[in-house]
Short mmCIF file of C-alpha atoms and ligand atoms in Angstrom, two decimals:
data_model
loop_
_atom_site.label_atom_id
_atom_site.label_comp_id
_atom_site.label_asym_id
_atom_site.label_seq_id
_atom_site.Cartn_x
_atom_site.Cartn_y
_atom_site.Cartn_z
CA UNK A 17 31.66 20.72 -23.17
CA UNK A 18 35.15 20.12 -24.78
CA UNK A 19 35.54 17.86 -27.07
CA UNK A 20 38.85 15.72 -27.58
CA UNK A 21 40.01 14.16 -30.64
CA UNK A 22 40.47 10.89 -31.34
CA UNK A 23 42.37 11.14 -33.98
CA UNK A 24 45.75 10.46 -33.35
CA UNK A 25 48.68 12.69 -34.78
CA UNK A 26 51.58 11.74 -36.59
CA UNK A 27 54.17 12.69 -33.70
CA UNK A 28 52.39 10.58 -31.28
CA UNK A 29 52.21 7.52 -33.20
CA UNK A 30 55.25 5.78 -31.03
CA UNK A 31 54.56 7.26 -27.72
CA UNK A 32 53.05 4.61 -25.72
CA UNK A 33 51.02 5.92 -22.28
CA UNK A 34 52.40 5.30 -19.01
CA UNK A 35 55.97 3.55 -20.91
CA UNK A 36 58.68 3.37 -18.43
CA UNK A 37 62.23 4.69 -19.69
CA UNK A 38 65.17 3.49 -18.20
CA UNK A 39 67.81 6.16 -18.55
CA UNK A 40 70.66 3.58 -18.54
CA UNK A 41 69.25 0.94 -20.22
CA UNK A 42 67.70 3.29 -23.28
CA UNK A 43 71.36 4.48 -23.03
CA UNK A 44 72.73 0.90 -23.21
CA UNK A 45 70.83 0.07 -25.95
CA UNK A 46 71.76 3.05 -28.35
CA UNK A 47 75.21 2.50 -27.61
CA UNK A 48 74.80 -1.07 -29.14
CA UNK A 49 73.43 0.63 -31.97
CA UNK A 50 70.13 -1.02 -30.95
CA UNK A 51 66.12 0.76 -30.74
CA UNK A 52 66.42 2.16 -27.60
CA UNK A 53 63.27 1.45 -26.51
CA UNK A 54 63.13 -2.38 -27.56
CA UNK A 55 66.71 -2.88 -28.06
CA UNK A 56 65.70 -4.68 -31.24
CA UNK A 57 65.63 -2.68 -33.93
CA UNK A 58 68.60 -1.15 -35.53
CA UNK A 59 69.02 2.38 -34.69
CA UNK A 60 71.26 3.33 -38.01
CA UNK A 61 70.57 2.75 -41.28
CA UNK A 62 74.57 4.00 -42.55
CA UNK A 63 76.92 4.90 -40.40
CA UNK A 64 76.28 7.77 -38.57
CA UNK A 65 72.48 7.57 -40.41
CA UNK A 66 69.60 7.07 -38.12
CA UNK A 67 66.46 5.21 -39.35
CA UNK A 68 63.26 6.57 -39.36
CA UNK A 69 61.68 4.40 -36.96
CA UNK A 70 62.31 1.06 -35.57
CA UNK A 71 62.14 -1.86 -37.51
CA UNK A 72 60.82 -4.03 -34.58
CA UNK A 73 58.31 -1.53 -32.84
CA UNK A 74 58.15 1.48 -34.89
CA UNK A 75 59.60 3.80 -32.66
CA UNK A 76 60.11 6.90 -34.37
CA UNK A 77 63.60 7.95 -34.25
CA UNK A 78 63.04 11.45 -36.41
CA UNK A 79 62.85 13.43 -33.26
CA UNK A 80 66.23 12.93 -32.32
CA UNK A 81 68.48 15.78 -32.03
CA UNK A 82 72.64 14.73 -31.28
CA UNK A 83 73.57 16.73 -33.45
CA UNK A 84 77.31 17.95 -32.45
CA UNK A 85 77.27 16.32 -29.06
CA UNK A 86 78.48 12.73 -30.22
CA UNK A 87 81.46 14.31 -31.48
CA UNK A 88 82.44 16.09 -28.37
CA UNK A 89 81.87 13.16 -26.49
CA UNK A 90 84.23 11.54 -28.29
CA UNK A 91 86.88 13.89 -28.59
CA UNK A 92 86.72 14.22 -24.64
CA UNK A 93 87.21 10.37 -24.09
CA UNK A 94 89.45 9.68 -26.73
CA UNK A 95 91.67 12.52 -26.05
CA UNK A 96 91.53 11.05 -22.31
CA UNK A 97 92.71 7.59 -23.05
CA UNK A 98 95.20 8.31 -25.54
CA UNK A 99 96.83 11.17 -23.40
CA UNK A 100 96.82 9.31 -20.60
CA UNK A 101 98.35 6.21 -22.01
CA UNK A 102 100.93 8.53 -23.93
CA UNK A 103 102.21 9.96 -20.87
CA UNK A 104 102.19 6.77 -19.19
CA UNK A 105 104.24 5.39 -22.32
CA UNK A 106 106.05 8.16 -22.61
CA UNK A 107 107.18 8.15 -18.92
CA UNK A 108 108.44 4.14 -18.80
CA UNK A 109 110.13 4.07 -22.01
CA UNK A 110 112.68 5.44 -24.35
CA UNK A 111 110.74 5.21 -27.61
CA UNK A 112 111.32 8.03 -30.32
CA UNK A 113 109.20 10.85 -31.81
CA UNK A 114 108.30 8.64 -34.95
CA UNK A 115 107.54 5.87 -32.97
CA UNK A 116 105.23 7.51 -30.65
CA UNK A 117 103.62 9.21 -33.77
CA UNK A 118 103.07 5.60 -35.57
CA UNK A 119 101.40 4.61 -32.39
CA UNK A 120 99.26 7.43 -31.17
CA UNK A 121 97.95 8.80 -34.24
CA UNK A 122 96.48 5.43 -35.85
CA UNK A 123 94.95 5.14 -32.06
CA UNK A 124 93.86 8.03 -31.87
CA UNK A 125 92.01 7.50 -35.65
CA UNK A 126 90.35 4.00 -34.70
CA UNK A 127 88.74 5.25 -31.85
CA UNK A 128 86.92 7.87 -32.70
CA UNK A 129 85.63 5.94 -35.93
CA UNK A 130 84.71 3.24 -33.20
CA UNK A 131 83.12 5.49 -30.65
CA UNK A 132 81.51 7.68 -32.97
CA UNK A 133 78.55 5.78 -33.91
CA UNK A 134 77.80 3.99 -30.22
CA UNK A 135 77.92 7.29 -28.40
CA UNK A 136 75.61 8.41 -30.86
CA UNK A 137 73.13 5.62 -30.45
CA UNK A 138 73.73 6.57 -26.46
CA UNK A 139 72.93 9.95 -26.96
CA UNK A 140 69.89 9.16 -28.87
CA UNK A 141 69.07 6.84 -26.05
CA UNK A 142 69.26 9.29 -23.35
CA UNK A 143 67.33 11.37 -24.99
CA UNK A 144 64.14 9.02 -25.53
CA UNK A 145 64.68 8.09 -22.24
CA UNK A 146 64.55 11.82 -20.70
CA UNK A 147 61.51 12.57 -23.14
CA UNK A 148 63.68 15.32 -24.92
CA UNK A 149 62.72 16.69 -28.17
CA UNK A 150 59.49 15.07 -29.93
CA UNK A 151 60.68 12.01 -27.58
CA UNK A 152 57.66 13.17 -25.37
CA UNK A 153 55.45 13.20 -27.54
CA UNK A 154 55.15 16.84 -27.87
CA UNK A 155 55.82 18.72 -31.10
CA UNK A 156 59.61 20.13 -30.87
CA UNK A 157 59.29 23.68 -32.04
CA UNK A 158 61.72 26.76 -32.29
CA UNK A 159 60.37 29.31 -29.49
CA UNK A 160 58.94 32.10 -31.13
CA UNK A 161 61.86 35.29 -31.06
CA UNK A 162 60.84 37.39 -27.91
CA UNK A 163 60.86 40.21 -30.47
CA UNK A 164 58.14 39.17 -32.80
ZN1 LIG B 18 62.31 -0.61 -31.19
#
């Protein structure tokens, strides 16, 4: 007969059975720099910092894994806006090369500071939400090289 554990392991410890996650609202929720799970609990602890866990229900936030994405995100729909309202700019008015410069490239600066950290909480978000990662409650290990 098999016996099962009861002991529960670390990585398991905010996985709740039978949760429902809400792609858009866990998504939501991280981009308000809140817990995406409870949208309580801050997700950051600095600026582009995550917590541990969640102040309000513990989730455990360590399994996370944005890493680069955030800043593509960003650079994608930041480089979309201010393009797009350059050329429009561009095309209805006569303003020089150093004024477009004071214009666009302060822009350009403020948002990405201001995206950067709510796309991150979003990405964070979508990725409890699709059970990525340890967000499953599965250890997240490096496959093992085919050649070992
Ligand atoms: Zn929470």
């Amino acid at each position: 007969m098999e016996t099962v554990s009861t002991a529960t392991p670390a990585w398991t410890r905010d996985t709740v059975k039978g949760e429902k996650r809400d792609l858009w609202t866990a998504m939501k929720r991280g981009f308000r720099c809140r817990c995406p799970r409870c949208g309580e609990g801050k997700l950051f602890r600095a600026f582009l910092k995550v917590d541990d866990h969640c102040s309000a229900c513990g989730l455990d936030f360590t399994p996370h894994r944005a890493d680069d994405l955030p800043a593509y995100l960003v650079i994608v729909i930041v480089g979309h806006i201010v393009l797009g309202a350059f050329m429009a700019v561009e095309a209805t008015s006569t303003l020089s090369t150093w004024q477009h410069v004071a214009i666009w490239v302060p822009l350009t600066i403020l948002l990405a500071v201001a995206l950067l950290q709510p796309v991150k909480g979003a990405v964070i978000g979508l990725q409890w939400a699709l059970y990525m990662h340890g967000f499953g409650g599965e250890k997240d290990e490096l496959e093992p090289h085919p050649g070992a």
